[in-house]
Coordinates of C-alpha atoms in Angstrom, one line a residue:
Chain A
M1 CA 269.9 40.0 -74.1
F2 CA 268.8 40.6 -77.6
I3 CA 272.0 42.4 -78.4
S4 CA 274.2 39.7 -76.9
Y5 CA 272.3 37.0 -78.8
S6 CA 272.8 38.7 -82.1
T7 CA 276.4 39.1 -81.6
K8 CA 276.8 35.6 -80.4
F9 CA 275.0 33.9 -83.3
P10 CA 277.6 34.6 -86.0
Y11 CA 280.3 33.7 -83.6
C12 CA 278.9 30.4 -82.6
F13 CA 278.1 29.5 -86.2
R14 CA 281.8 29.9 -87.1
L15 CA 282.8 28.0 -84.0
N16 CA 280.5 25.2 -84.8
L17 CA 282.3 24.7 -88.1
C18 CA 285.6 24.5 -86.3
V19 CA 284.2 22.0 -83.9
R20 CA 282.9 19.8 -86.6
K21 CA 286.4 19.6 -88.0
S22 CA 288.0 18.2 -84.9
V23 CA 285.4 16.8 -82.6
N24 CA 286.9 14.5 -80.1
G25 CA 289.2 16.7 -78.2
L26 CA 287.7 20.2 -78.5
H27 CA 284.6 19.9 -76.5
N28 CA 286.5 18.9 -73.4
V29 CA 288.7 22.0 -73.7
I30 CA 286.3 24.7 -74.6
P31 CA 283.3 24.8 -72.4
L32 CA 280.9 26.4 -74.8
R33 CA 277.3 26.0 -73.9
F34 CA 276.4 24.8 -77.4
F35 CA 278.6 21.7 -76.9
K36 CA 277.5 18.5 -75.5
N37 CA 279.4 16.5 -72.9
G38 CA 279.7 13.4 -75.0
P39 CA 281.9 11.8 -77.6
G40 CA 281.7 12.8 -81.2
L41 CA 279.1 14.8 -83.1
Q42 CA 275.8 14.9 -81.5
S43 CA 272.5 16.4 -82.6
F44 CA 272.3 19.9 -81.5
S45 CA 268.6 20.0 -81.8
N46 CA 267.7 17.4 -79.1
P47 CA 267.9 19.0 -75.7
T48 CA 267.4 15.8 -73.8
S49 CA 270.5 14.1 -75.1
Q50 CA 272.7 16.6 -73.4
G51 CA 273.2 17.8 -69.9
L52 CA 272.8 21.4 -70.7
P53 CA 269.4 23.0 -70.7
K54 CA 268.8 24.6 -74.0
K55 CA 266.4 27.3 -74.6
K56 CA 266.9 27.7 -78.3
E57 CA 267.8 25.6 -81.3
V58 CA 271.1 26.4 -83.0
F59 CA 272.5 26.2 -86.5
G60 CA 270.3 28.3 -88.7
K61 CA 267.1 27.9 -86.5
K62 CA 265.7 30.5 -84.2
G63 CA 263.7 29.5 -81.2
P64 CA 259.9 29.1 -81.1
I65 CA 259.5 32.7 -80.0
S66 CA 261.0 35.2 -82.3
Y67 CA 260.0 38.4 -84.0
K68 CA 259.2 36.5 -87.1
T69 CA 256.8 34.1 -85.4
L70 CA 255.3 37.0 -83.4
L71 CA 254.6 38.8 -86.7
V72 CA 253.1 35.7 -88.3
T73 CA 250.9 35.0 -85.3
A74 CA 249.8 38.7 -85.2
G75 CA 249.1 38.6 -88.9
L76 CA 247.1 35.4 -88.7
S77 CA 245.0 36.5 -85.7
G78 CA 244.6 39.9 -87.2
S79 CA 243.2 38.5 -90.4
L80 CA 241.0 36.0 -88.4
L81 CA 239.6 39.0 -86.4
A82 CA 239.1 41.0 -89.6
F83 CA 237.2 38.1 -91.1
M84 CA 235.0 37.7 -88.1
L85 CA 234.2 41.4 -88.0
Y86 CA 233.4 41.3 -91.7
V87 CA 231.1 38.3 -91.3
R88 CA 229.3 39.9 -88.4
K89 CA 228.8 43.1 -90.5
E90 CA 227.3 41.1 -93.3
K91 CA 224.9 39.4 -90.9
E92 CA 223.8 42.7 -89.5
A93 CA 223.3 44.1 -93.0
A94 CA 221.2 41.1 -94.0
I95 CA 219.1 41.4 -90.9
Q96 CA 218.6 45.1 -91.5
L97 CA 217.7 44.4 -95.2
E98 CA 215.0 41.9 -94.1
R99 CA 213.6 44.4 -91.6
N100 CA 213.4 47.1 -94.3
R101 CA 211.9 44.7 -96.7
A102 CA 209.3 43.6 -94.2
L103 CA 208.4 47.2 -93.5
G104 CA 208.0 48.0 -97.2
K105 CA 205.9 44.9 -97.8
A106 CA 203.3 45.7 -95.1
A107 CA 201.0 47.5 -97.6
I108 CA 200.5 44.4 -99.8
S109 CA 199.2 41.5 -97.8
G110 CA 198.2 39.5 -100.8
K111 CA 195.2 38.0 -99.0
F112 CA 192.1 36.9 -100.8
N113 CA 189.0 34.8 -100.3
L114 CA 187.4 33.9 -103.6
V115 CA 186.0 31.1 -105.8
D116 CA 188.0 29.4 -108.5
H117 CA 186.8 28.6 -112.0
N118 CA 185.6 25.2 -111.0
G119 CA 183.4 26.6 -108.3
V120 CA 185.7 25.6 -105.4
K121 CA 186.3 28.2 -102.7
K122 CA 189.9 29.2 -102.7
S123 CA 191.6 31.6 -100.2
S124 CA 195.2 32.8 -100.2
D125 CA 195.9 30.3 -97.4
D126 CA 195.1 27.4 -99.7
F127 CA 198.1 28.5 -101.8
L128 CA 200.7 28.6 -99.1
G129 CA 203.7 26.6 -99.9
Q130 CA 203.5 27.6 -103.6
W131 CA 204.9 30.4 -105.6
L132 CA 202.1 32.5 -107.1
L133 CA 202.0 34.8 -110.2
V134 CA 198.9 36.9 -109.9
Y135 CA 197.3 39.0 -112.6
F136 CA 194.2 41.1 -112.3
G137 CA 192.0 41.6 -115.3
F138 CA 188.6 41.0 -116.8
T139 CA 187.1 38.8 -119.6
H140 CA 185.9 41.7 -121.7
C141 CA 189.3 43.3 -121.9
P142 CA 190.2 44.4 -125.5
D143 CA 193.9 43.7 -125.7
I144 CA 196.0 44.3 -122.6
C145 CA 194.8 41.4 -120.5
P146 CA 195.1 38.8 -123.3
D147 CA 198.7 40.0 -124.0
E148 CA 199.6 40.0 -120.3
I149 CA 198.1 36.6 -119.7
E150 CA 199.9 35.2 -122.7
K151 CA 203.1 36.6 -121.3
L152 CA 202.3 35.1 -117.9
V153 CA 201.7 31.6 -119.4
K154 CA 204.9 31.9 -121.4
V155 CA 206.8 32.6 -118.2
V156 CA 205.3 29.7 -116.4
D157 CA 205.9 27.3 -119.3
N158 CA 209.5 28.6 -119.4
L159 CA 210.1 27.9 -115.7
D160 CA 208.4 24.5 -115.9
Q161 CA 211.0 23.4 -118.5
M162 CA 213.8 24.2 -116.1
K163 CA 215.1 21.5 -113.8
G164 CA 215.2 22.1 -110.0
V165 CA 212.8 25.1 -110.2
P166 CA 209.7 24.8 -108.0
K167 CA 206.3 25.1 -109.7
V168 CA 205.0 28.6 -110.1
Q169 CA 201.2 28.8 -110.0
P170 CA 199.6 31.5 -112.3
L171 CA 196.4 33.1 -111.1
F172 CA 193.9 35.3 -112.8
I173 CA 191.7 37.4 -110.6
T174 CA 188.8 39.3 -112.2
V175 CA 188.1 43.0 -111.5
D176 CA 184.7 42.7 -113.1
P177 CA 182.6 40.7 -110.6
D178 CA 179.3 41.9 -112.2
R179 CA 179.9 40.1 -115.5
D180 CA 182.6 37.6 -114.8
S181 CA 180.8 34.6 -113.4
I182 CA 182.5 31.3 -112.6
Q183 CA 181.5 30.0 -116.0
S184 CA 182.8 33.0 -117.8
V185 CA 186.1 32.9 -116.0
E186 CA 186.4 29.1 -116.6
K187 CA 185.9 29.6 -120.4
Y188 CA 188.4 32.5 -120.4
V189 CA 191.3 30.9 -118.6
K190 CA 191.0 27.6 -120.4
E191 CA 191.7 29.3 -123.7
F192 CA 195.1 30.4 -122.4
S193 CA 196.4 27.4 -120.5
P194 CA 195.2 24.4 -118.4
K195 CA 197.7 25.6 -115.7
L196 CA 195.9 29.0 -115.2
I197 CA 193.5 29.2 -112.3
G198 CA 190.8 31.9 -112.6
L199 CA 189.3 33.4 -109.5
T200 CA 186.1 35.4 -109.0
G201 CA 183.7 36.3 -106.3
N202 CA 181.1 38.8 -105.2
K203 CA 181.7 42.6 -105.2
E204 CA 182.9 42.7 -101.6
Q205 CA 185.3 39.8 -102.0
I206 CA 186.8 41.3 -105.2
A207 CA 187.1 44.7 -103.6
E208 CA 188.9 43.2 -100.6
A209 CA 191.3 41.2 -102.8
C210 CA 192.1 44.4 -104.8
K211 CA 192.6 46.4 -101.6
N212 CA 195.0 43.7 -100.3
F213 CA 197.0 43.9 -103.6
R214 CA 196.7 47.7 -103.9
V215 CA 195.0 47.2 -107.2
Y216 CA 193.1 50.1 -108.7
F217 CA 190.0 49.2 -110.7
S218 CA 187.1 51.4 -112.0
A219 CA 184.3 50.4 -114.4
G220 CA 183.9 52.9 -117.2
P221 CA 180.6 54.2 -118.7
R222 CA 178.2 51.8 -120.2
D223 CA 177.3 52.1 -123.9
Q224 CA 174.2 51.2 -125.9
D225 CA 175.1 47.5 -125.6
D226 CA 175.5 47.8 -121.9
D227 CA 179.2 47.1 -122.4
Y228 CA 181.9 48.8 -120.5
I229 CA 185.7 48.7 -120.0
V230 CA 187.2 48.4 -116.5
D231 CA 190.2 50.5 -116.0
H232 CA 192.7 48.7 -113.7
T233 CA 196.3 48.3 -112.5
I234 CA 198.3 46.3 -115.1
I235 CA 200.7 44.5 -112.9
V236 CA 201.8 40.9 -112.3
Y237 CA 202.5 40.1 -108.7
L238 CA 204.9 37.5 -107.3
I239 CA 203.9 35.9 -104.0
N240 CA 206.3 33.5 -102.2
P241 CA 205.4 30.2 -100.5
D242 CA 205.0 32.1 -97.2
G243 CA 202.2 34.1 -98.8
E244 CA 204.3 37.3 -98.8
F245 CA 204.4 39.7 -101.7
V246 CA 208.0 39.8 -103.0
D247 CA 208.1 41.3 -106.5
Y248 CA 206.0 42.9 -109.3
Y249 CA 206.3 43.1 -113.1
G250 CA 204.8 45.8 -115.3
Q251 CA 203.9 45.8 -119.0
N252 CA 207.4 46.9 -120.0
K253 CA 208.9 43.6 -118.6
T254 CA 209.3 40.8 -121.2
S255 CA 208.7 37.2 -120.3
E256 CA 212.5 36.7 -120.2
N257 CA 212.8 39.6 -117.7
I258 CA 210.0 38.1 -115.5
S259 CA 211.5 34.6 -115.6
A260 CA 214.9 36.0 -114.6
G261 CA 213.3 38.0 -111.8
I262 CA 211.4 35.0 -110.5
L263 CA 214.5 32.8 -110.5
L264 CA 216.4 35.4 -108.5
N265 CA 213.6 35.6 -105.9
I266 CA 213.4 31.8 -105.7
S267 CA 217.1 31.6 -104.9
K268 CA 216.9 34.4 -102.4
F269 CA 214.0 32.7 -100.7
D270 CA 215.8 29.3 -100.6
Q271 CA 218.9 31.0 -99.2
S272 CA 217.0 32.7 -96.5
K273 CA 215.4 29.5 -95.5
H274 CA 218.7 27.7 -95.2
S275 CA 220.4 30.6 -93.6
F276 CA 223.6 29.9 -91.7
W277 CA 222.4 32.1 -88.9
K278 CA 219.3 30.3 -88.1
Chain B
M1 CA 176.6 39.3 -122.3
S2 CA 179.2 36.8 -123.3
F3 CA 182.8 38.0 -123.8
P4 CA 184.5 37.7 -127.2
D5 CA 186.4 34.5 -127.1
K6 CA 190.0 34.0 -128.5
E7 CA 188.8 33.5 -132.1
K8 CA 186.5 36.6 -132.0
R9 CA 189.3 38.7 -130.4
Q10 CA 191.7 37.7 -133.1
K11 CA 189.2 38.6 -135.9
C12 CA 188.7 42.0 -134.2
W13 CA 192.4 42.7 -134.0
D14 CA 192.9 41.7 -137.6
S15 CA 190.2 44.0 -138.8
R16 CA 191.6 46.8 -136.6
D17 CA 195.1 46.2 -138.1
R18 CA 193.6 46.4 -141.7
Y19 CA 191.8 49.7 -140.8
W20 CA 195.0 51.2 -139.3
E21 CA 197.0 50.1 -142.4
C22 CA 194.5 51.9 -144.6
L23 CA 194.8 55.0 -142.5
D24 CA 198.6 54.9 -142.7
K25 CA 198.4 54.6 -146.5
S26 CA 196.0 57.4 -146.9
G27 CA 197.7 59.6 -144.4
D28 CA 195.0 59.4 -141.7
Q29 CA 192.2 60.4 -144.1
I30 CA 189.2 58.7 -142.7
E31 CA 187.1 59.4 -145.9
K32 CA 189.3 57.0 -147.9
C33 CA 188.8 54.1 -145.5
V34 CA 185.1 54.1 -144.9
E35 CA 184.5 50.5 -146.1
V36 CA 187.3 49.1 -144.0
R37 CA 186.0 51.0 -141.0
T38 CA 182.5 49.6 -141.4
L39 CA 183.9 46.1 -141.4
Y40 CA 186.0 46.9 -138.4
E41 CA 183.0 48.3 -136.5
T42 CA 181.0 45.1 -137.1
T43 CA 183.8 42.7 -136.1
C44 CA 184.6 44.5 -132.8
P45 CA 182.4 45.5 -129.9
S46 CA 181.7 49.3 -129.9
Q47 CA 183.6 49.7 -126.6
W48 CA 186.7 48.2 -128.2
V49 CA 186.4 50.4 -131.3
K50 CA 186.4 53.4 -129.0
H51 CA 189.3 52.0 -127.0
F52 CA 191.3 51.3 -130.1
D53 CA 190.6 54.7 -131.6
R54 CA 191.9 56.3 -128.4
K55 CA 194.9 54.0 -128.6
R56 CA 195.7 55.1 -132.2
E57 CA 195.4 58.8 -131.1
Y58 CA 197.9 58.1 -128.3
L59 CA 200.3 56.2 -130.5
K60 CA 200.3 59.1 -133.1
F61 CA 200.9 61.6 -130.3
K62 CA 203.8 59.5 -128.9
E63 CA 205.3 59.4 -132.4
R64 CA 205.1 63.2 -132.7
I65 CA 206.6 63.6 -129.2
N66 CA 209.5 61.3 -130.2
E67 CA 210.1 63.5 -133.3
G68 CA 210.5 66.5 -131.1
Y69 CA 207.0 68.0 -130.9
E70 CA 206.4 70.0 -127.7
P71 CA 202.7 70.5 -126.9
L72 CA 203.5 73.3 -124.4
D73 CA 205.0 75.4 -127.2
E74 CA 201.7 75.4 -129.1
K75 CA 199.9 76.6 -126.0
K76 CA 202.5 79.4 -125.4
N77 CA 202.1 80.5 -129.1
T78 CA 198.3 80.7 -129.0
K79 CA 198.4 82.7 -125.7
S80 CA 200.8 85.3 -127.0

């Protein structure tokens, strides 16, 4: 059928031209199926205006089913299928990533139960719904803590100036509960920024908080003035509004690095909350 | 014991910087910077002086490493 069609097409094309030249008489004499039983030129594309059932359209047009349309349909459905498979793969990868991240985060719970510099009891639950930047230090620290806290405050001030960025709450937690009373911590944090909240507590509470952040701390030997330096982990921790640890920044990170890192984490968090798959 | 506030910290850091400048000028000869050192020791808590002395040692060591000094070579030479 295919072969006969292809041979007929050029023939009927030429014939159509002849017919158009002398219309009136010819269609009565030559019973071609492309002709209509009616006077004059008629539209060849309308099957209802003629007595003959037409499967295909003539004169330059192929029917609705042809190798071209088949190819186009196959192409479209193939690309649609490929797109669906790709999207499904992306979703599975995202789920796997979240699972891995959750496993990796298990060691840092970020929980604490302390007292702030105003004497108000504050636990990590009280800060849910807020982004937290936590630094562990002590008031008698020679140079590292002041530098890191200045950096922390600079990051927070930076982010506060940006529109559409949620507030990030800076926290200072002492690793020296013996000396850092509520009054000491209050005096210390106020010198850096009114935004900074200082937290202290008794030995057990501080030990628990440090354990939950995996913070190492060790008081050094006391000298003739009863003074000592506390060796401790020098890291700034980022906690998301769900109370989960998501990132950390060491001494080598500048305030610009940290700001950029926080913005990235904020957008990741927002995206996961408005996930298409939920 | 109260901690050194921001002002005291800054004074301590300044006196430390002056002491380190003196050491750099004299080529780490402590005898030439005794006066500066005494001032430095009164401005900063003794624990901090110890801490900063250790830090200076460390910074000097780091400088030598960056210039290609290999501490293990010394140990090898003394053994043989």
